[in-house]
Tab-separated table of N, CA and C in Angstrom:
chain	number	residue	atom	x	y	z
W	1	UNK	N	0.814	-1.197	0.000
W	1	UNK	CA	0.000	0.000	0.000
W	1	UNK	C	0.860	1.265	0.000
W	2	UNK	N	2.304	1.178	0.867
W	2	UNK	CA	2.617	2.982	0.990
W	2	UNK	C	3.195	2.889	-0.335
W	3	UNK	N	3.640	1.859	-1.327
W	3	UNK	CA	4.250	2.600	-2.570
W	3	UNK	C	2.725	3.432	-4.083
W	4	UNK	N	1.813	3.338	-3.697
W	4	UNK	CA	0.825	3.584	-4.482
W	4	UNK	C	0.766	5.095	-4.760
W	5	UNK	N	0.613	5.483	-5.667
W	5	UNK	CA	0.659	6.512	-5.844
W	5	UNK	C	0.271	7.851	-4.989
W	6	UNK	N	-1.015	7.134	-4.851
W	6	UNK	CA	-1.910	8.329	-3.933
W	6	UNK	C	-1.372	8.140	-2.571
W	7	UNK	N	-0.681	7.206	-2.064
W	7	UNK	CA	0.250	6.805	-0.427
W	7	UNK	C	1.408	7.462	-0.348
W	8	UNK	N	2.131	6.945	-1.625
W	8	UNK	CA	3.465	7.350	-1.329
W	8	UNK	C	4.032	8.658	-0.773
W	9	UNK	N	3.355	9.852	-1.310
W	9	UNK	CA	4.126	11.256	-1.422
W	9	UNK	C	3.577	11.406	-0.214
W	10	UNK	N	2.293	11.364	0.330
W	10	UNK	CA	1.957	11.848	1.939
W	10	UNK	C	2.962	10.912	2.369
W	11	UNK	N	3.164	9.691	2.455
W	11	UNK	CA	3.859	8.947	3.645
W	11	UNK	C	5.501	9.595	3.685
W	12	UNK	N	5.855	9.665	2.327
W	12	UNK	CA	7.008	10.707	2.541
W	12	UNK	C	7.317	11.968	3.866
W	13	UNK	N	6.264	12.774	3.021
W	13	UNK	CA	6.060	13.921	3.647
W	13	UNK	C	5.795	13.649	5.029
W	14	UNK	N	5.276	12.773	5.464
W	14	UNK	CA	4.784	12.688	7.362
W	14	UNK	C	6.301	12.134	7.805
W	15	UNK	N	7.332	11.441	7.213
W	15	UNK	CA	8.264	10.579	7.462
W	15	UNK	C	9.120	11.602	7.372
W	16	UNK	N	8.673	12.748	6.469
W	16	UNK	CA	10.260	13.572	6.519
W	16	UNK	C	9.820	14.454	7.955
W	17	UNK	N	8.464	14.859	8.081
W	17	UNK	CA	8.004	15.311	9.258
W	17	UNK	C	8.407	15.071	10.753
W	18	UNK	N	8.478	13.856	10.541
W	18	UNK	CA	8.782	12.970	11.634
W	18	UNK	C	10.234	13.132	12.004
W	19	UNK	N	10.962	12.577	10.653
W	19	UNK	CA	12.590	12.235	10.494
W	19	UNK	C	12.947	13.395	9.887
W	20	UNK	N	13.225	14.922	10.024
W	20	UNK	CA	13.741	15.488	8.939
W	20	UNK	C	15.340	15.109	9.840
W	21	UNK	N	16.055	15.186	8.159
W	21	UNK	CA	17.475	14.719	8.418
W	21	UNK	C	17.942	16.201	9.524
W	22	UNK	N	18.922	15.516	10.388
W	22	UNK	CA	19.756	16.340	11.077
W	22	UNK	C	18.755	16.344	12.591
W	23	UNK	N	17.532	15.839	12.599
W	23	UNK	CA	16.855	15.685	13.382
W	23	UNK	C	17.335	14.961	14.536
W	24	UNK	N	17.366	15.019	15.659
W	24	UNK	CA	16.997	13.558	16.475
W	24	UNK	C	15.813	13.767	17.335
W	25	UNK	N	15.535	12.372	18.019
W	25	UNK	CA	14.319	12.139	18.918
W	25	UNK	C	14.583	13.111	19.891
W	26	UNK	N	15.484	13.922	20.237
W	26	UNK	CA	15.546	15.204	20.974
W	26	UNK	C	15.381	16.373	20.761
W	27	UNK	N	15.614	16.314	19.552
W	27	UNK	CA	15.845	17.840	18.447
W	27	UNK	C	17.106	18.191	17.791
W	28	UNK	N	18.017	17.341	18.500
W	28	UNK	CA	19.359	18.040	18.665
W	28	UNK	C	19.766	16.858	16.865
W	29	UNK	N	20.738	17.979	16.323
W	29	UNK	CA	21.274	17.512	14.828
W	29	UNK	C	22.518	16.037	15.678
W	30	UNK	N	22.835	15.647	14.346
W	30	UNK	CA	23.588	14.763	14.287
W	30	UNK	C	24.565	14.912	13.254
W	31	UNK	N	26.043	14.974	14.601
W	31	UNK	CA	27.183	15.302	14.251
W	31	UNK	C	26.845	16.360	12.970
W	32	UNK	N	26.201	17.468	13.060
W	32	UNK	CA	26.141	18.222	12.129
W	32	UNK	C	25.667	18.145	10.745
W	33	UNK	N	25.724	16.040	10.558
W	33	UNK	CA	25.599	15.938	9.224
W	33	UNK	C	24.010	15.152	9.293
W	34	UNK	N	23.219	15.267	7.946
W	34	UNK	CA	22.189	14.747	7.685
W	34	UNK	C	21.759	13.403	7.709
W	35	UNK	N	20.837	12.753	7.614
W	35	UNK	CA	21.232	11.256	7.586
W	35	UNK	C	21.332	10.966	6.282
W	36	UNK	N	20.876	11.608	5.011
W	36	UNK	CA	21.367	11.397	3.560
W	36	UNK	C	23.089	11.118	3.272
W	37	UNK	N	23.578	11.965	4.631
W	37	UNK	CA	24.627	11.815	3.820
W	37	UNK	C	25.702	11.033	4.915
W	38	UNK	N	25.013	10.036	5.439
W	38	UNK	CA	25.349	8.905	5.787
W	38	UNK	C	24.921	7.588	6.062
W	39	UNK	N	24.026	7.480	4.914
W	39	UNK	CA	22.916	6.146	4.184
W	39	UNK	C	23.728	4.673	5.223
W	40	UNK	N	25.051	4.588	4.754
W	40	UNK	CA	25.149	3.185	5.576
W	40	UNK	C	25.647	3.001	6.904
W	41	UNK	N	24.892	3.989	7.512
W	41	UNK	CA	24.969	3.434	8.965
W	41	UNK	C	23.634	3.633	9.782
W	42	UNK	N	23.865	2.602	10.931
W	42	UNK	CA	22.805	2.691	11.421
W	42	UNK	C	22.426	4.291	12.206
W	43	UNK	N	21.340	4.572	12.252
W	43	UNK	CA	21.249	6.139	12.958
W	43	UNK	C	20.530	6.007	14.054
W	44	UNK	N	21.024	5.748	15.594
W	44	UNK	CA	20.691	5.565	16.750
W	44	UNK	C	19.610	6.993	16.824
W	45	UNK	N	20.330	8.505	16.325
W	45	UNK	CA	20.042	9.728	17.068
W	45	UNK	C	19.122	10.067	16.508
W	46	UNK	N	18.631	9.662	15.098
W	46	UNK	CA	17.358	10.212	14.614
W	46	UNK	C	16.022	9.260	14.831
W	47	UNK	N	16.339	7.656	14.535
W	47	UNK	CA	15.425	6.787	14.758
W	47	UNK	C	14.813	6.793	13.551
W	48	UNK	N	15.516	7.333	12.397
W	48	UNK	CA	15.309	7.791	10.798
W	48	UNK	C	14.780	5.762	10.579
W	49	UNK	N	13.675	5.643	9.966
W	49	UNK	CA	13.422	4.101	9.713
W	49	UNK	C	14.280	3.753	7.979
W	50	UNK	N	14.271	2.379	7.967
W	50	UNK	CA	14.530	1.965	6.983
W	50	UNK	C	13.130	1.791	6.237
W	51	UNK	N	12.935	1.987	4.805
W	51	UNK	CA	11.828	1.726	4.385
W	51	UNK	C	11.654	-0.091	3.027
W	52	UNK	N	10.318	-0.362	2.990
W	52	UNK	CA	10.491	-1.575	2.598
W	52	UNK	C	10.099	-0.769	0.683
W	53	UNK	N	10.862	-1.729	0.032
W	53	UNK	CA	11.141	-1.763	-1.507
W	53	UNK	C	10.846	-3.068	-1.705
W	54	UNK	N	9.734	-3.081	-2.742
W	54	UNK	CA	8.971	-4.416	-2.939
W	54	UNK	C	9.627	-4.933	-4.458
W	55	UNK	N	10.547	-3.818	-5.069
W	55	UNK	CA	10.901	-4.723	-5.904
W	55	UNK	C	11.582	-6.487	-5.800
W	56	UNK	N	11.258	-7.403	-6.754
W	56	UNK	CA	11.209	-9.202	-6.422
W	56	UNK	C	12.442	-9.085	-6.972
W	57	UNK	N	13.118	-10.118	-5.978
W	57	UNK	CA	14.388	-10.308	-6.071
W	57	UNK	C	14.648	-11.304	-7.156
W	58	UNK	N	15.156	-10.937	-8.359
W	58	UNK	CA	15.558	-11.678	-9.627
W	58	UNK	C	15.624	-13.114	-9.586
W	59	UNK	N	14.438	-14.534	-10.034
W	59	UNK	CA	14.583	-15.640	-9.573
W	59	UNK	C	14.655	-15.925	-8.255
W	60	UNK	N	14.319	-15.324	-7.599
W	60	UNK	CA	13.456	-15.456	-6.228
W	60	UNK	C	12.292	-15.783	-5.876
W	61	UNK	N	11.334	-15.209	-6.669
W	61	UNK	CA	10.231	-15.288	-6.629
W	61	UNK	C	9.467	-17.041	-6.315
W	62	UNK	N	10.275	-17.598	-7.507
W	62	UNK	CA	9.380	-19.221	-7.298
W	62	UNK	C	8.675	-19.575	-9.075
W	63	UNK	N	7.632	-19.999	-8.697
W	63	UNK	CA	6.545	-20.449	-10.028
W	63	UNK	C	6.300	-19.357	-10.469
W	64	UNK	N	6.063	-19.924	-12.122
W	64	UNK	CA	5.525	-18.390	-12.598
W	64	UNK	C	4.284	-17.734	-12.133
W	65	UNK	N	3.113	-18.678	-11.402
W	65	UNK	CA	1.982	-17.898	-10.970
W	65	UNK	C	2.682	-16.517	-9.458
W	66	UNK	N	3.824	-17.297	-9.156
W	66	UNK	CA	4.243	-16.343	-7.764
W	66	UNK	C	4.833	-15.194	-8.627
W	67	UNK	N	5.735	-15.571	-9.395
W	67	UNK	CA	6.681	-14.239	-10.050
W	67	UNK	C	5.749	-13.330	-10.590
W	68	UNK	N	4.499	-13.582	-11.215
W	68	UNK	CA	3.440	-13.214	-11.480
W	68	UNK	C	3.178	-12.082	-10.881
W	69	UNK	N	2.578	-12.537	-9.418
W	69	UNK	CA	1.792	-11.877	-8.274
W	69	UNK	C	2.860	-10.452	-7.879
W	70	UNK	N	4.365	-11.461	-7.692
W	70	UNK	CA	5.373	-10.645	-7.615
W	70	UNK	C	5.516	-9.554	-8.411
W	71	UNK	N	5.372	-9.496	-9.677
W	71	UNK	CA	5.873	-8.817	-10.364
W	71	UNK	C	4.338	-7.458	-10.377
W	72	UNK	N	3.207	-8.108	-10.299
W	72	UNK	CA	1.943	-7.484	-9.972
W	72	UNK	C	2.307	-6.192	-8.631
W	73	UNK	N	2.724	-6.731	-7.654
W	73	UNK	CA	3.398	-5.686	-6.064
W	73	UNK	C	4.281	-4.859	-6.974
W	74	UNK	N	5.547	-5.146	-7.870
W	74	UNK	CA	6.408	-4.930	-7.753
W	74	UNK	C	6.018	-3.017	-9.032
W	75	UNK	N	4.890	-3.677	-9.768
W	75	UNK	CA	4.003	-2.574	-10.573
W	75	UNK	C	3.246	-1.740	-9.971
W	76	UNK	N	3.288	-2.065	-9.253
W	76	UNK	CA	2.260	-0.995	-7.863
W	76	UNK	C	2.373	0.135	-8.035
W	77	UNK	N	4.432	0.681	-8.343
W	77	UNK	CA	4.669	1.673	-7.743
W	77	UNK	C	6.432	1.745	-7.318
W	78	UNK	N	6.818	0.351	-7.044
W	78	UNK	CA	7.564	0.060	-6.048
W	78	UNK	C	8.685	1.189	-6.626
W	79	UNK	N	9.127	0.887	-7.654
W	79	UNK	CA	10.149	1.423	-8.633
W	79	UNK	C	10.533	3.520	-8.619
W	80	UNK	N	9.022	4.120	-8.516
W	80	UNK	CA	9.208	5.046	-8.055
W	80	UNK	C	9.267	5.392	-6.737
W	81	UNK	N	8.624	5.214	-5.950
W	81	UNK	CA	8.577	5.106	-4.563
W	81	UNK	C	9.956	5.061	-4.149
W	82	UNK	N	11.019	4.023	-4.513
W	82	UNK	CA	12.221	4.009	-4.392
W	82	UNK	C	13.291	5.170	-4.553
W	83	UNK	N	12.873	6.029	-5.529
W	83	UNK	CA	13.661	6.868	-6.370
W	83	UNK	C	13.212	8.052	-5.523
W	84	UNK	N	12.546	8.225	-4.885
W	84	UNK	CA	11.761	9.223	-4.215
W	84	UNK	C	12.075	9.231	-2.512
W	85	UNK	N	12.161	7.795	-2.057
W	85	UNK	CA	12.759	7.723	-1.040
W	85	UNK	C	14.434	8.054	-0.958
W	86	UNK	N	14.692	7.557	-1.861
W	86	UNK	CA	16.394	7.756	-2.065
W	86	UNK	C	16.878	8.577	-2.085
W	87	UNK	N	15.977	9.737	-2.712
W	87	UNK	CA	16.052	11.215	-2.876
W	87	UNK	C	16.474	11.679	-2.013
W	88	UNK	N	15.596	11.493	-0.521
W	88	UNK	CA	14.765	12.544	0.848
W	88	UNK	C	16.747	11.413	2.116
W	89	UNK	N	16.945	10.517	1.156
W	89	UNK	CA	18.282	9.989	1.955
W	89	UNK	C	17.535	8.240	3.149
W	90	UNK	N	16.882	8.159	2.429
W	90	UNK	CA	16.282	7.018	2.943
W	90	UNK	C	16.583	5.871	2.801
W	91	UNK	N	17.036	4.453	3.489
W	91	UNK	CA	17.788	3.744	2.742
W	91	UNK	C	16.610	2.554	2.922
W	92	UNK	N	16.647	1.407	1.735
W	92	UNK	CA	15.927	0.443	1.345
W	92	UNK	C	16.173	-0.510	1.170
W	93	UNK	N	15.720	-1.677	1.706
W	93	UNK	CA	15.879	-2.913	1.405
W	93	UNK	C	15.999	-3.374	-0.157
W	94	UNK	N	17.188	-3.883	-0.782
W	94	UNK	CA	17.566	-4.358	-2.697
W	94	UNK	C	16.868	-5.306	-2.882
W	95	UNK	N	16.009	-5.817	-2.248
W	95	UNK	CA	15.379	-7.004	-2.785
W	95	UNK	C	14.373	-7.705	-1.624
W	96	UNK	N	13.002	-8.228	-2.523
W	96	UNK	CA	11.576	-8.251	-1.789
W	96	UNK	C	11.675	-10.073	-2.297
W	97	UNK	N	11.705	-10.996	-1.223
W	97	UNK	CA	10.826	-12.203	-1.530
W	97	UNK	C	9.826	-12.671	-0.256
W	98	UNK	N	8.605	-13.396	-1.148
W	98	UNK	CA	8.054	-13.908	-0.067
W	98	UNK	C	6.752	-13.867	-0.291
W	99	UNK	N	6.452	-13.645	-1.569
W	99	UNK	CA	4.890	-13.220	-2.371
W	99	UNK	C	4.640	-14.613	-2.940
W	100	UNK	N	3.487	-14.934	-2.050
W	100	UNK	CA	3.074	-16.479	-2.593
W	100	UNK	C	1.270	-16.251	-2.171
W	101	UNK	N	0.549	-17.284	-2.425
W	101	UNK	CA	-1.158	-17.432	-2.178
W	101	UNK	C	-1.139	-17.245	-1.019
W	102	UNK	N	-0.663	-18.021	0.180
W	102	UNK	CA	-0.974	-17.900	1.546
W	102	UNK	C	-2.712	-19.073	1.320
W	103	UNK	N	-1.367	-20.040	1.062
W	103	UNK	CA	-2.291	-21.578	1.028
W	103	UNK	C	-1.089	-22.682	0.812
W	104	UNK	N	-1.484	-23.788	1.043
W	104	UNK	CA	-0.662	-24.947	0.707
W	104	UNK	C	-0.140	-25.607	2.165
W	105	UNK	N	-0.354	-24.555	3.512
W	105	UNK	CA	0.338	-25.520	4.340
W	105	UNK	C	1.422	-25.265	4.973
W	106	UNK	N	2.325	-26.024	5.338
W	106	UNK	CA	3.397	-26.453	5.884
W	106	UNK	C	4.378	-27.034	5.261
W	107	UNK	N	3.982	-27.664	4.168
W	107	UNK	CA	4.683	-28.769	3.011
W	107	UNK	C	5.062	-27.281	2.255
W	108	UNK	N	4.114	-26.722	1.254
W	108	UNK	CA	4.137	-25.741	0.682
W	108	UNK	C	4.943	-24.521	0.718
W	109	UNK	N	4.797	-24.091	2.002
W	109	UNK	CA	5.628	-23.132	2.780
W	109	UNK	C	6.932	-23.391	2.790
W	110	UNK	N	6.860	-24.332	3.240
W	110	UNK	CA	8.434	-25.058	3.692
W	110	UNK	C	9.159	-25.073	2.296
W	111	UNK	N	8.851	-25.322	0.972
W	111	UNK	CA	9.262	-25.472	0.200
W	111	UNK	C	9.509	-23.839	-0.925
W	112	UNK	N	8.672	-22.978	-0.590
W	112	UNK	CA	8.829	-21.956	-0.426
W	112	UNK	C	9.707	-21.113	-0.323
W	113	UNK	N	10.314	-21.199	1.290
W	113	UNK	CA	10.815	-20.534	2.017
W	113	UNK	C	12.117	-21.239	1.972
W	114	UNK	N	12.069	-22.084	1.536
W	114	UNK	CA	13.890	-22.839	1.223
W	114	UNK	C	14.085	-21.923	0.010
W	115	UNK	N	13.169	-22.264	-1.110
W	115	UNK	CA	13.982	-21.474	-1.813
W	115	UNK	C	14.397	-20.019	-2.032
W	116	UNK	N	13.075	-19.032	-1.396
W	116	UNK	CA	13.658	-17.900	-1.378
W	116	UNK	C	14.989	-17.622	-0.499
W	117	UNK	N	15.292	-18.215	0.489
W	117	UNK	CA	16.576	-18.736	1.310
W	117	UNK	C	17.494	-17.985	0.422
W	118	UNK	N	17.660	-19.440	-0.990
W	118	UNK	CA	18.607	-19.793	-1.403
W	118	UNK	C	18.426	-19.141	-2.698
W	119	UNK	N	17.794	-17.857	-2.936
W	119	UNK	CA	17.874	-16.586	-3.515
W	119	UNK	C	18.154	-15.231	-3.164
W	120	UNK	N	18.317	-15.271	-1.624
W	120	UNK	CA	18.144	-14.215	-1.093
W	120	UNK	C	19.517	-13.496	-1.011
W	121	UNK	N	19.985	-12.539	-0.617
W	121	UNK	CA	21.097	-11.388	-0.558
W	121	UNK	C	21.175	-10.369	-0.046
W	122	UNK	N	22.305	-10.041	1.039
W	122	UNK	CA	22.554	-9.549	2.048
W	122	UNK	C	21.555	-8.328	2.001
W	123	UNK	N	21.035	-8.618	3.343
W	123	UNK	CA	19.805	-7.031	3.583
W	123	UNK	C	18.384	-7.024	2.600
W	124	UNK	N	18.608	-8.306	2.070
W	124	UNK	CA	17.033	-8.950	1.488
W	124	UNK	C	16.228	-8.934	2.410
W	125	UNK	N	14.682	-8.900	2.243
W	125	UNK	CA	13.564	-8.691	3.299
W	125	UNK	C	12.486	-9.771	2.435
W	126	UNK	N	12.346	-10.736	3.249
W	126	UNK	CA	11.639	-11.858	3.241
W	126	UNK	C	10.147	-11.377	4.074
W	127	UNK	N	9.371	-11.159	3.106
W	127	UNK	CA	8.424	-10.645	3.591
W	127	UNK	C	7.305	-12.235	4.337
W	128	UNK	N	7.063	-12.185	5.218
W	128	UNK	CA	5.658	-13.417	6.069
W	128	UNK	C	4.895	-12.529	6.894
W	129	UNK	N	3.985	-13.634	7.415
W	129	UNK	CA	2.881	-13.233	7.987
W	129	UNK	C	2.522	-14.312	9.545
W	130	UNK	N	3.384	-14.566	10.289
W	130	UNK	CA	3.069	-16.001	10.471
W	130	UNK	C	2.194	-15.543	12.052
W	131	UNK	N	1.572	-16.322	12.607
W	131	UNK	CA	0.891	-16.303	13.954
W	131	UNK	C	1.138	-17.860	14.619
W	132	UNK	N	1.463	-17.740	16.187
W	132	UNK	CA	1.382	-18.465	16.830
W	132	UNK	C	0.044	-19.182	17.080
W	133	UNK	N	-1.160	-18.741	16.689
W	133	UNK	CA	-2.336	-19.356	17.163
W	133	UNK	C	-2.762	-18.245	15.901
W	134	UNK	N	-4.042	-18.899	14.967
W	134	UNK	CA	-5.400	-18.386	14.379
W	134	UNK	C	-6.155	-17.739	15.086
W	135	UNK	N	-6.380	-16.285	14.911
W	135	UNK	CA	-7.832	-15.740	15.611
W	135	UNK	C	-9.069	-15.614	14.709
W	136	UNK	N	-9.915	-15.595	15.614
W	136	UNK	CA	-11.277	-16.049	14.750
W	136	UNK	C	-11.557	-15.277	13.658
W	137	UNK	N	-12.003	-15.463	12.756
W	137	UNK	CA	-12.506	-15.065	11.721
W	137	UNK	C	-11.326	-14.588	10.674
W	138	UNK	N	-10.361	-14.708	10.849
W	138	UNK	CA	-8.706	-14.674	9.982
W	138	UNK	C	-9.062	-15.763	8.980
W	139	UNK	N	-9.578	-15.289	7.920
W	139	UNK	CA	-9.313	-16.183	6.723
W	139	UNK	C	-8.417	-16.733	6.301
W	140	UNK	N	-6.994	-16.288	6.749
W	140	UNK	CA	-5.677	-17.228	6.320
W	140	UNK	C	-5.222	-17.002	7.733
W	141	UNK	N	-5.470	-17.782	8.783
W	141	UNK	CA	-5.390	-17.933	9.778
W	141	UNK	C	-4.581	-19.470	10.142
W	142	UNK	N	-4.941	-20.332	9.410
W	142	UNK	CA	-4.362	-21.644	9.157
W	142	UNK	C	-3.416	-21.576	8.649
W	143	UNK	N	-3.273	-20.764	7.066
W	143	UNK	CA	-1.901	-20.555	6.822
W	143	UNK	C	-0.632	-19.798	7.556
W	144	UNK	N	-1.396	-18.777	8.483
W	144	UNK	CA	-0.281	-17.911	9.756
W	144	UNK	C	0.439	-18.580	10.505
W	145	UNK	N	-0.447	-19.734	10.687
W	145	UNK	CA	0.191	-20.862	11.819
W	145	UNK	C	0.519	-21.900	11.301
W	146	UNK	N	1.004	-22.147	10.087
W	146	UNK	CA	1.677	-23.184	9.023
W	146	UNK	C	3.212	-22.282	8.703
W	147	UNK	N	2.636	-21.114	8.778
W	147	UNK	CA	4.510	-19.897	8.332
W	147	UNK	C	5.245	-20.322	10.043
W	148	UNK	N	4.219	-19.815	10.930
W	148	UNK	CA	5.308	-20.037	12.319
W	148	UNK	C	5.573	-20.800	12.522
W	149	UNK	N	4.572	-22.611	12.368
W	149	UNK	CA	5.805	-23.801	12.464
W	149	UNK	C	6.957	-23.602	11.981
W	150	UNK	N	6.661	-23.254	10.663
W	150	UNK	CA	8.128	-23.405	9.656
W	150	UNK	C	8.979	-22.496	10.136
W	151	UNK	N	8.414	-21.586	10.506
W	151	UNK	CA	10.079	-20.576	10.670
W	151	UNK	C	10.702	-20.901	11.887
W	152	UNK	N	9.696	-21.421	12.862
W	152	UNK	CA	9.936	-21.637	14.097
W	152	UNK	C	10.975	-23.037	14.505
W	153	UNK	N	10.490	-23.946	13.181
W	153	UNK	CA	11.137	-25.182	13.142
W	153	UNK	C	12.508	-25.625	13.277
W	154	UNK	N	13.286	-26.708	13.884
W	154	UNK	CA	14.692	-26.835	13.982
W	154	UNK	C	15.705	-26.535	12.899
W	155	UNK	N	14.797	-27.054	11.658
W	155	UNK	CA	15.176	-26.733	10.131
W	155	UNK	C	15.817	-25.630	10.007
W	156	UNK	N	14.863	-24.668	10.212
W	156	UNK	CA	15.473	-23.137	9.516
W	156	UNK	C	16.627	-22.550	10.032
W	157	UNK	N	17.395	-22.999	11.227
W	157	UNK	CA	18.976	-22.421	11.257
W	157	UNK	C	19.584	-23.577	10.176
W	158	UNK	N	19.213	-24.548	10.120
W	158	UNK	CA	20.083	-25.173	8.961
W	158	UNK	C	20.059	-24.797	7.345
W	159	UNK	N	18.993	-24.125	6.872
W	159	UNK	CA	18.582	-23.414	5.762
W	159	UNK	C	19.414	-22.178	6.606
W	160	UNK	N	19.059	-21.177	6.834
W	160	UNK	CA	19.916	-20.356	7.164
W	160	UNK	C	21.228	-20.033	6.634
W	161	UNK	N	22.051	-21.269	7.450
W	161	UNK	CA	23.416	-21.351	7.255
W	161	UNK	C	23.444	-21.621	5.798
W	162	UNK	N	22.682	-22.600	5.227
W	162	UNK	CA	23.270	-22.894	4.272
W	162	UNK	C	23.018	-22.185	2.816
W	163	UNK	N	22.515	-20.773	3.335
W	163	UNK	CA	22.301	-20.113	2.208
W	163	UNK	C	23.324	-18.850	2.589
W	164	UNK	N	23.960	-19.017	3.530
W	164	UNK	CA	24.695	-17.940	4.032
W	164	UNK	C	24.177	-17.146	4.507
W	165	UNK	N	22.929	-16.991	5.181
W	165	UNK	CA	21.974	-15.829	6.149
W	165	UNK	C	22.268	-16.207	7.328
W	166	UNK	N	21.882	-14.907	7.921
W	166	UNK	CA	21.418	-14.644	9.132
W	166	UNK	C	20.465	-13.749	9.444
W	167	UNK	N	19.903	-13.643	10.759
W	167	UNK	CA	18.244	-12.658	10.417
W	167	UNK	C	19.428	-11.808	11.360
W	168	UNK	N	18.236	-10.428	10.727
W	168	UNK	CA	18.932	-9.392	11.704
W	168	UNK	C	17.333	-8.344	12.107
């Protein structure tokens, strides 16, 4: 939703509101310099957020019905939204997997989520949804609690490692 046209430029604008560079959660600037013009580090003093970039990470995606869907998010908007954030000194996640039905299970998932694993790249954002327990009337409520087995499972530090991740 915030990359859509009619979202994006207000959510900007409230975010630069919020975060204008040189800002911090006190008032007081940082080290004099903006946070544009120090994109790769983390910024304790402003609390400046990272924002999510839905462009699909090249063969990440999965089946063509997912790359599909993927590529459907990825038309939204994502592409400007990016260019616009980048602008204002905002830094973004290079790559979106994790766009599937939100059906199939546990089997499904699992098979899924290995492979975006073993597509993914440093500071990739694996987008889920998962819940410890279904609340009532959650139409994919079964599937929430089919993502948290799996992620939750002994498995996934061994996928992990062996795609060279770590969560951060």
């Amino acid at each position: 939703m915030h990359q859509l046209p009619q979202l994006r430029s207000v959510l900007l604008a409230e975010l630069e509101r919020r975060y204008a560079p040189g800002r911090s959660k006190t008032g007081r600037s940082y080290a004099g310099r903006s946070y544009a013009e120090s994109p790769d580090i983390e910024n304790p003093y402003t609390g400046r957020p990272w924002l999510r970039y839905t462009a699909m990470r090249r063969g990440g995606a999965g089946p063509l019905a997912l790359v599909f869907k993927a590529g459907v998010i990825e038309l939204l908007g994502a592409h400007r939204f990016a260019r616009m954030a980048r602008r204002l000194g905002y830094r973004l996640n290079p790559g979106f997997l994790g766009v599937y039905g939100f059906q199939g299970g546990e089997p499904a998932y699992r098979t899924l989520l290995r492979h975006w694993l073993k597509h993914a790249h440093d500071a990739d954002l694996l987008m889920c949804h998962p819940a410890a327990r279904a609340c009532e009337g959650d139409g994919l409520g079964a599937q929430r609690t089919a993502e948290f087995r799996v992620l939750a499972s002994d498995e996934m530090p061994g996928w992990l490692a062996a795609a060279g991740l770590e969560l951060r």
